[in-house]
mmCIF file of C-alpha atoms and ligand atoms in Angstrom:
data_model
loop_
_atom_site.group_PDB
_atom_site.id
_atom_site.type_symbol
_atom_site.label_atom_id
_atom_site.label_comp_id
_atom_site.label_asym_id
_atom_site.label_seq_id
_atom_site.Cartn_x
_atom_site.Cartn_y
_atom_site.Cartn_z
ATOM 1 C CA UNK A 1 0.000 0.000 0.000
ATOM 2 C CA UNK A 2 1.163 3.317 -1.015
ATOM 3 C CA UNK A 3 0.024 7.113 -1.816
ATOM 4 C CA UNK A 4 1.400 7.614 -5.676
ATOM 5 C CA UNK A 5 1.664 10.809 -6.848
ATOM 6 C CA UNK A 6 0.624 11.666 -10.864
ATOM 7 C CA UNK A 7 -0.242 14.208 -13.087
ATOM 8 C CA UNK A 8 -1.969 12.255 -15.624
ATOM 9 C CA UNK A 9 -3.436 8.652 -15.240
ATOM 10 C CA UNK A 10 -3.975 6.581 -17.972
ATOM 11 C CA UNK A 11 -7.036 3.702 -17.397
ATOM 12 C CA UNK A 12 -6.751 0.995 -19.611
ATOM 13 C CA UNK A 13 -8.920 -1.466 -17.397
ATOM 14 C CA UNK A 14 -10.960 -3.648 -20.624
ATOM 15 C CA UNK A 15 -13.634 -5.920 -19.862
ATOM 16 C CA UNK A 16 -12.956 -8.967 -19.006
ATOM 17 C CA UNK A 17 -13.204 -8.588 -14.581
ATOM 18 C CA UNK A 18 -16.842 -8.657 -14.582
ATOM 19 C CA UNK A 19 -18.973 -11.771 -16.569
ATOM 20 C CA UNK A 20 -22.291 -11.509 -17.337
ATOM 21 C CA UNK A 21 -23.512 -14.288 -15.058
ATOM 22 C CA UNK A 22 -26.007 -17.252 -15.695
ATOM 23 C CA UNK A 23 -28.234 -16.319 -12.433
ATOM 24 C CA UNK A 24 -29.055 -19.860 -12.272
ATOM 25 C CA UNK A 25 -28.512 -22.801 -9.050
ATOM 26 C CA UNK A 26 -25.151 -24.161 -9.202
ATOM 27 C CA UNK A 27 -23.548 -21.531 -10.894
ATOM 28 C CA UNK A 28 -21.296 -21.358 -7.895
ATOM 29 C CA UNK A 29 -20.057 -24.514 -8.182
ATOM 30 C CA UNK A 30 -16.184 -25.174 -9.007
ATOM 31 C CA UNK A 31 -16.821 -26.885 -12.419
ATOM 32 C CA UNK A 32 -18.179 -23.281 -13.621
ATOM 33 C CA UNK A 33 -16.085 -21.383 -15.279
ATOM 34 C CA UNK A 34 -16.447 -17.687 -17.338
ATOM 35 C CA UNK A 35 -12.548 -18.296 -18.095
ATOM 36 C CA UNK A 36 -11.856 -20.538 -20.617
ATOM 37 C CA UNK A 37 -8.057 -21.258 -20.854
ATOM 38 C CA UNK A 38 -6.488 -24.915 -21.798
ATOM 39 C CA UNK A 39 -8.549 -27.182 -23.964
ATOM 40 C CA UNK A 40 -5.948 -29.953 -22.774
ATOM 41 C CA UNK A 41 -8.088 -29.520 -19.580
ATOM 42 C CA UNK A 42 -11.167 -30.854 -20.728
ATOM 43 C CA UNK A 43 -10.198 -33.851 -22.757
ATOM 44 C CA UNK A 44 -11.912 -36.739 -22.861
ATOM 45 C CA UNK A 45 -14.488 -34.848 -20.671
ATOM 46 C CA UNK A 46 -18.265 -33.862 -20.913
ATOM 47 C CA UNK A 47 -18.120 -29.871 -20.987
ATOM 48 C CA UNK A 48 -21.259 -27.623 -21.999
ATOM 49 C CA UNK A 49 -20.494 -24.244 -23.596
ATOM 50 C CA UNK A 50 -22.554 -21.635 -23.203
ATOM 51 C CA UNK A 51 -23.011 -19.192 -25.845
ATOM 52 C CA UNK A 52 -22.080 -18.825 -29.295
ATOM 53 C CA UNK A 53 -20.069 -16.318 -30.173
ATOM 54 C CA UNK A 54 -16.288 -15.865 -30.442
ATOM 55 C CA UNK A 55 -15.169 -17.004 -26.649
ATOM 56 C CA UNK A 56 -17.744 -19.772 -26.914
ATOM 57 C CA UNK A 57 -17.280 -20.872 -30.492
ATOM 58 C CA UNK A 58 -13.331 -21.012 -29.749
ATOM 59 C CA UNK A 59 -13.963 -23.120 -27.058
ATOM 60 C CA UNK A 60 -16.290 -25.343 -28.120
ATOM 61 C CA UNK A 61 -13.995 -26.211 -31.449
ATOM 62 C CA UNK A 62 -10.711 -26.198 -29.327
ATOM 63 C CA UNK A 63 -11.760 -29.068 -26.728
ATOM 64 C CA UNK A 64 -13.686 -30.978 -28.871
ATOM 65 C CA UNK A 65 -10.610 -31.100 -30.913
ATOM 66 C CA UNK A 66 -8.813 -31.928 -28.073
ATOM 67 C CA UNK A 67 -11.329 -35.268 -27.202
ATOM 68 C CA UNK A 68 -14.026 -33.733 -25.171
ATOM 69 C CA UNK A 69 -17.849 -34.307 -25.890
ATOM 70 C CA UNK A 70 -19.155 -30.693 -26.193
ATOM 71 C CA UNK A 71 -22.447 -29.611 -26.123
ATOM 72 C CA UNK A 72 -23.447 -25.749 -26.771
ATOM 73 C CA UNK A 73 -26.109 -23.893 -25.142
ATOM 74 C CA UNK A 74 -27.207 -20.848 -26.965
ATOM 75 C CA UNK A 75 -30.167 -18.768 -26.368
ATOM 76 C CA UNK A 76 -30.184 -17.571 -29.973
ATOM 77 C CA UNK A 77 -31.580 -18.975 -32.906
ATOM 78 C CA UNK A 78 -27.703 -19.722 -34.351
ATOM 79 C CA UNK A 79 -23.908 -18.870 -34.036
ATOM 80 C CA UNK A 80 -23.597 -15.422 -33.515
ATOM 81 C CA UNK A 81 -22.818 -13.371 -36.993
ATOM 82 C CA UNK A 82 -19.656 -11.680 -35.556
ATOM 83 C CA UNK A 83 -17.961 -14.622 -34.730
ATOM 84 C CA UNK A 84 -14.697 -14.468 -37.110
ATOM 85 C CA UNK A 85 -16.210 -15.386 -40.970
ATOM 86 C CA UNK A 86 -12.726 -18.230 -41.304
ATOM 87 C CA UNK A 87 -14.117 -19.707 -37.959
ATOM 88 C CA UNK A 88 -18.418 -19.714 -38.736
ATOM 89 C CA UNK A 89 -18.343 -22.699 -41.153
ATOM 90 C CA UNK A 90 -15.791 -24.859 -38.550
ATOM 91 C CA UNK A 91 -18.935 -24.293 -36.094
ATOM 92 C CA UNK A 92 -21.814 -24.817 -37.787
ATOM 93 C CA UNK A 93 -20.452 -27.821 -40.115
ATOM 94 C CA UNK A 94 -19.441 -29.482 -36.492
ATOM 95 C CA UNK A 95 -23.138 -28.915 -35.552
ATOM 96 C CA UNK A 96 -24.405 -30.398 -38.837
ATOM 97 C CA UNK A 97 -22.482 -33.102 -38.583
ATOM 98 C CA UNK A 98 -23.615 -33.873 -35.589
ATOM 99 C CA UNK A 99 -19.804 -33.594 -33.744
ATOM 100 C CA UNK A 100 -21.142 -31.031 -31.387
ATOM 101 C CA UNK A 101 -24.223 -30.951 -30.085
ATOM 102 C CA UNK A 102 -25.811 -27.608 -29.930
ATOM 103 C CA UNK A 103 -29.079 -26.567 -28.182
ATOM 104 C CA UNK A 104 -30.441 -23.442 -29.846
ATOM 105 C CA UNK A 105 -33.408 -21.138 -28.230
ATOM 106 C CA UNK A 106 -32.433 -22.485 -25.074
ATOM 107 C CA UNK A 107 -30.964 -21.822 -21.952
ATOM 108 C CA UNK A 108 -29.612 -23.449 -18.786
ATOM 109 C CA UNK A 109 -31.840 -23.982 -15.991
ATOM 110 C CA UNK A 110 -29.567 -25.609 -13.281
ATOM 111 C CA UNK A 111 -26.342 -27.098 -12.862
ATOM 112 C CA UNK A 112 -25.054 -30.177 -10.465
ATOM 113 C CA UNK A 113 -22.389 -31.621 -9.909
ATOM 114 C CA UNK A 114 -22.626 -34.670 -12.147
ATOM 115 C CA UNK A 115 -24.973 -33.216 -14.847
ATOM 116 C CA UNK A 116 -27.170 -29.866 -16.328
ATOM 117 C CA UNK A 117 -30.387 -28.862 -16.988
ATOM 118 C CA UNK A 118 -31.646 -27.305 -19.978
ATOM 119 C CA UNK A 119 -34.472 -25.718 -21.061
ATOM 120 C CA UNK A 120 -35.217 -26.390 -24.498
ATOM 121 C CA UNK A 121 -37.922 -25.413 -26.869
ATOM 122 C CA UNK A 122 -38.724 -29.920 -26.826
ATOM 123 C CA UNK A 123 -38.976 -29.222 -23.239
ATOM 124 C CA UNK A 124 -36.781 -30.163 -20.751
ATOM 125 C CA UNK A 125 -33.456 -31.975 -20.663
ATOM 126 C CA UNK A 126 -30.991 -33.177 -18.633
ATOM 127 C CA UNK A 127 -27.429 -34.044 -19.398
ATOM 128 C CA UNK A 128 -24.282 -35.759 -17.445
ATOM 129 C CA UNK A 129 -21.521 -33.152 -17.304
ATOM 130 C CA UNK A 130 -18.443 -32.726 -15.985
ATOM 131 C CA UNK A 131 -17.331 -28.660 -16.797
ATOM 132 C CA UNK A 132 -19.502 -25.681 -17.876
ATOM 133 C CA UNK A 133 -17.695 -23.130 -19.877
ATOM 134 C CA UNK A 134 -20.256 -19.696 -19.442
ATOM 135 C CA UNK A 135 -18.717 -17.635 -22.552
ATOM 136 C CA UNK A 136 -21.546 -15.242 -21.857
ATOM 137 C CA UNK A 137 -19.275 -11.958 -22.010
ATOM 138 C CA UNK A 138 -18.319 -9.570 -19.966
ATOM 139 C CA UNK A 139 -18.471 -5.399 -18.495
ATOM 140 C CA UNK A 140 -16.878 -3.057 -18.481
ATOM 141 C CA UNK A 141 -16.155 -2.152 -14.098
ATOM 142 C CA UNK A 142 -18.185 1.598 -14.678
ATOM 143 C CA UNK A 143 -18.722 1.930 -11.377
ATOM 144 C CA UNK A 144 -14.745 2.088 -11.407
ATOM 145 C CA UNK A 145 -15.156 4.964 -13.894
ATOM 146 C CA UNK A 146 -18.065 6.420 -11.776
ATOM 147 C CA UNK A 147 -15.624 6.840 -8.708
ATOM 148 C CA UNK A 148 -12.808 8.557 -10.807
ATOM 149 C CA UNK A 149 -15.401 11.014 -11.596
ATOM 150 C CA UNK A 150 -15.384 10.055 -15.585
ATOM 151 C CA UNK A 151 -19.183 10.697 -16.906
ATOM 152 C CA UNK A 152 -20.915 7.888 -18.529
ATOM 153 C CA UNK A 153 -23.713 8.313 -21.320
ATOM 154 C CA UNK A 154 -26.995 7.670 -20.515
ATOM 155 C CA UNK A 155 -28.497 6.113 -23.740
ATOM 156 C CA UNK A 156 -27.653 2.416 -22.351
ATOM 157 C CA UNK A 157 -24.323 2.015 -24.019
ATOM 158 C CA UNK A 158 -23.078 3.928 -20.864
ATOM 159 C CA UNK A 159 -20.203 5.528 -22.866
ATOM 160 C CA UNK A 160 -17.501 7.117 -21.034
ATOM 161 C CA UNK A 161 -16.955 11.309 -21.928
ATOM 162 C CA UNK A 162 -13.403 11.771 -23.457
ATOM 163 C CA UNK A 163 -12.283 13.702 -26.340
ATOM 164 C CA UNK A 164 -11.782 11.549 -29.072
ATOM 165 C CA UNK A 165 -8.657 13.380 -30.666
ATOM 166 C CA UNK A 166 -6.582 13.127 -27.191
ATOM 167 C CA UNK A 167 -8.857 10.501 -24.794
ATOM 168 C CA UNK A 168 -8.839 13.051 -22.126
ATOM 169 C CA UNK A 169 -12.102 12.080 -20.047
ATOM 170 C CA UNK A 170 -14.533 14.965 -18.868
ATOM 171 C CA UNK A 171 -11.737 14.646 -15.487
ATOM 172 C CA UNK A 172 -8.310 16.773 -16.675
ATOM 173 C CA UNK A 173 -5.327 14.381 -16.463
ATOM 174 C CA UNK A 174 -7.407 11.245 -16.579
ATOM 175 C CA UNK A 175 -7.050 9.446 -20.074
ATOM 176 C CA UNK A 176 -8.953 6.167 -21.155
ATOM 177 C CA UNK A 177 -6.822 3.790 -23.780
ATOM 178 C CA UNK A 178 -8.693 0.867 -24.973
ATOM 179 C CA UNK A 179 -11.989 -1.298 -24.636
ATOM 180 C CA UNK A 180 -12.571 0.450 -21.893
ATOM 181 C CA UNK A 181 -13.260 3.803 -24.412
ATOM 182 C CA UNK A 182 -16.122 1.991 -25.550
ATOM 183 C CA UNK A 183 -18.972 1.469 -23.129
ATOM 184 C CA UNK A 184 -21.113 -1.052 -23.713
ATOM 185 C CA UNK A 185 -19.859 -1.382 -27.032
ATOM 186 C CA UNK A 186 -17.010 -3.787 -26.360
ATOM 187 C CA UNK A 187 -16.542 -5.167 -29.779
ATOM 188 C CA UNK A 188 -16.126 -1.983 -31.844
ATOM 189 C CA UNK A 189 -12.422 -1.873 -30.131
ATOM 190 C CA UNK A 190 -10.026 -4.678 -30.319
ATOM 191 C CA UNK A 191 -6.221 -4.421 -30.693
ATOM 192 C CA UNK A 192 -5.536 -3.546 -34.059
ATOM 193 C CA UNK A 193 -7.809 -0.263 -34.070
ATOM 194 C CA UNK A 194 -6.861 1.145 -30.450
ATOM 195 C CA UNK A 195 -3.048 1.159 -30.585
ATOM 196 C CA UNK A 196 -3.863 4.596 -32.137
ATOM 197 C CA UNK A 197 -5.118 5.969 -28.507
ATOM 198 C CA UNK A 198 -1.806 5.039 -26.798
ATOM 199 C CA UNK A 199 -0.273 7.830 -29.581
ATOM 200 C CA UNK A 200 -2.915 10.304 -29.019
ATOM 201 C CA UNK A 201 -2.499 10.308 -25.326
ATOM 202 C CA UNK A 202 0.905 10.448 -25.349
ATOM 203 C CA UNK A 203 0.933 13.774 -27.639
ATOM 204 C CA UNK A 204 -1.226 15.396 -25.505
ATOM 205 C CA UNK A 205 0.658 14.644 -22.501
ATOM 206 C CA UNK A 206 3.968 15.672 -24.290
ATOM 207 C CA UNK A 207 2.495 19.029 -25.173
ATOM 208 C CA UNK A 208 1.000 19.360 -21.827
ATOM 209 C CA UNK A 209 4.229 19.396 -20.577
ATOM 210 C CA UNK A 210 6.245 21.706 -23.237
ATOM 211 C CA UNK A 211 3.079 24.577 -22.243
HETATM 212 C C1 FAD B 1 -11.040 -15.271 -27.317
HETATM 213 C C2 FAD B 1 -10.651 -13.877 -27.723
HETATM 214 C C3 FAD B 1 -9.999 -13.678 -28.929
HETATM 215 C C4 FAD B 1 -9.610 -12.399 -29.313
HETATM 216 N N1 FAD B 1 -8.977 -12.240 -30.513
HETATM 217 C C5 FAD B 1 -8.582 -10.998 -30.893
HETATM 218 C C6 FAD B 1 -7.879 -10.802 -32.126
HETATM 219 O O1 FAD B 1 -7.604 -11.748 -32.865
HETATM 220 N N2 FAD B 1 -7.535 -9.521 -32.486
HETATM 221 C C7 FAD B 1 -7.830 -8.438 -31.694
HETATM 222 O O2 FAD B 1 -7.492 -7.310 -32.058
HETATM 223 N N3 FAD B 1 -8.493 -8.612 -30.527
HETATM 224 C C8 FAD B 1 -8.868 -9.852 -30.098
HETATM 225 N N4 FAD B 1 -9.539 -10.025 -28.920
HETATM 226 C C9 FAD B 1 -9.890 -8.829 -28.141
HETATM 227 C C10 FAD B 1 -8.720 -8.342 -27.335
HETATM 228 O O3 FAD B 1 -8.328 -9.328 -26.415
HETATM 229 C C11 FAD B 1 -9.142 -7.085 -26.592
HETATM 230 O O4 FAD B 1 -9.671 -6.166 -27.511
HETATM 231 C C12 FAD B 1 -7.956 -6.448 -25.906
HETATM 232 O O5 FAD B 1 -7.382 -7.345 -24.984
HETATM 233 C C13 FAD B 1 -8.395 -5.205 -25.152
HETATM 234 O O6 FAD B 1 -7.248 -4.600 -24.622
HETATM 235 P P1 FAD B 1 -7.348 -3.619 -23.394
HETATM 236 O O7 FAD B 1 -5.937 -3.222 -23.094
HETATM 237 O O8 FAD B 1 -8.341 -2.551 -23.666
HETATM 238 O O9 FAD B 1 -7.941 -4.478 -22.180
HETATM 239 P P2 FAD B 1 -7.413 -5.857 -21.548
HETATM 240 O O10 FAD B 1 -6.530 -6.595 -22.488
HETATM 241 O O11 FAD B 1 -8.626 -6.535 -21.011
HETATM 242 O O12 FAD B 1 -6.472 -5.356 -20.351
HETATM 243 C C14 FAD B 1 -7.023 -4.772 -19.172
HETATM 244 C C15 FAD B 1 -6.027 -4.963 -18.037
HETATM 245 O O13 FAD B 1 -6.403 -4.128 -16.932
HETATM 246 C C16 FAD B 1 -6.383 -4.889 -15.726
HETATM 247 N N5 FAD B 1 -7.316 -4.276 -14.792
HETATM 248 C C17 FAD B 1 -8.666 -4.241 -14.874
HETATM 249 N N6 FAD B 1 -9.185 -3.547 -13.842
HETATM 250 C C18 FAD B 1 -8.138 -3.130 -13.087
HETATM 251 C C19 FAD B 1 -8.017 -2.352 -11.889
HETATM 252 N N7 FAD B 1 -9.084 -1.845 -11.263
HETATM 253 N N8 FAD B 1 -6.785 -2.130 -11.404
HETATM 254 C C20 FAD B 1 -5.697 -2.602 -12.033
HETATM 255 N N9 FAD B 1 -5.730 -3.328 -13.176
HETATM 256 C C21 FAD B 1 -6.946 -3.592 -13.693
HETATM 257 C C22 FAD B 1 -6.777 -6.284 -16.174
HETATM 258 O O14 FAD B 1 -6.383 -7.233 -15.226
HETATM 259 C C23 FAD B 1 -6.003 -6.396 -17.496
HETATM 260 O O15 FAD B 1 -4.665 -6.767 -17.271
HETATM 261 C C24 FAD B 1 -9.899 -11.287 -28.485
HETATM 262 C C25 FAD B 1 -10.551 -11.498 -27.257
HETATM 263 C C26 FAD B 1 -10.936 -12.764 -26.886
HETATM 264 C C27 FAD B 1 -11.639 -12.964 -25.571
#
């Protein structure tokens, strides 16, 4: 612990601290995950995935290719359209084929230790299991934001205020780099297109400091 003085603070916090949760029994459980690391982990193992786009989709393909019997739960109709257009066909044709079992319009109702519950529009079903991957996304920590005094907007995407050519929030000094820039809106920035901020801060600090 420590009192760190600063004349500018850059907050490059993403999204990935917070998951959307399932809100269902058993979530709590050990075997739940919203992390998915090490397909090597599940192999030869019976692990649901829940949701379908890029987190989800990765995992599902990586541990069934590694020997696990997968089965997706998705609350949509079908694999999400953003998930990456090389990696769409892998999905669906392992569907189709009837590789990985997927469970549109549906959702999970409970989990236990030895198996899952899903609702399904057949009805009901239940399913041995040994790991639940919940690739259900994540937030942005605003209330992190809130605190350093940065304004969010109020039309739901909860937007943080910064000037777009030099990421200075509404707070003087305080700079957002990243994700994080985006609100709600978590997969209009990725790598590639925010390198640019760490420039624009940078410039603005420099000139701060020549003033
Ligand atoms: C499966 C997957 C595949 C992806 N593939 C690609 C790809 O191919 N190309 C691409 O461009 N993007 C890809 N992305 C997206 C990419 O990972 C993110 O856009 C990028 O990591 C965002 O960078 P960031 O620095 O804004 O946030 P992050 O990388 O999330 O970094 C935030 C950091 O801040 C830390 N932090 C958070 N809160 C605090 C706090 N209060 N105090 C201190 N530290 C804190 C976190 O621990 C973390 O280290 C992928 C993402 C996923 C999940």
């Amino acid at each position: 612990k420590g009192i760190y003085y600063a004349n500018n603070i850059v907050v490059a916090t993403g999204f990935y601290d917070i998951p959307f949760l399932l809100n269902v029994p058993g979530e709590e459980l050990p075997k739940v995950t919203h992390y998915y690391k090490d397909p090597h982990f599940y192999a030869f193992q019976q692990v649901v995935v829940v949701g379908a786009n890029n987190s989800g989709v990765d995992a599902a393909l990586e541990t069934w290719r590694k020997g696990a019997t997968v089965t997706m739960v998705v609350r949509e109709s079908g694999i999400g359209e953003r998930v990456k257009y090389w990696v769409r066909p892998d999905i669906i044709n392992r569907i189709e084929e009837g590789s990985i079992k997927a469970y549109f319009n549906s959702f999970i109702s409970a989990i236990e230790p030895h198996q899952v519950h899903i609702q399904t529009p057949d009805g009901p079903v239940t399913i041995p299991n040994q790991w639940v991957i919940a690739a259900t996304g994540y937030q942005p920590d605003f209330s992190f934001l809130q605190h350093l005094g940065i304004q969010l907007s109020d039309d739901g995407v909860q937007k943080p205020s910064y000037d777009e050519n030099t990421h200075e929030t509404n707070v003087p000094g305080i700079y957002l780099a990243g994700v994080v820039c985006g609100g709600f809106n978590t997969h209009r920035l990725f790598i590639e297109n925010s390198r640019e901020h760490a420039v624009k801060i940078l410039s603005h600090i420099a000139a701060k400091k020549i003033s």
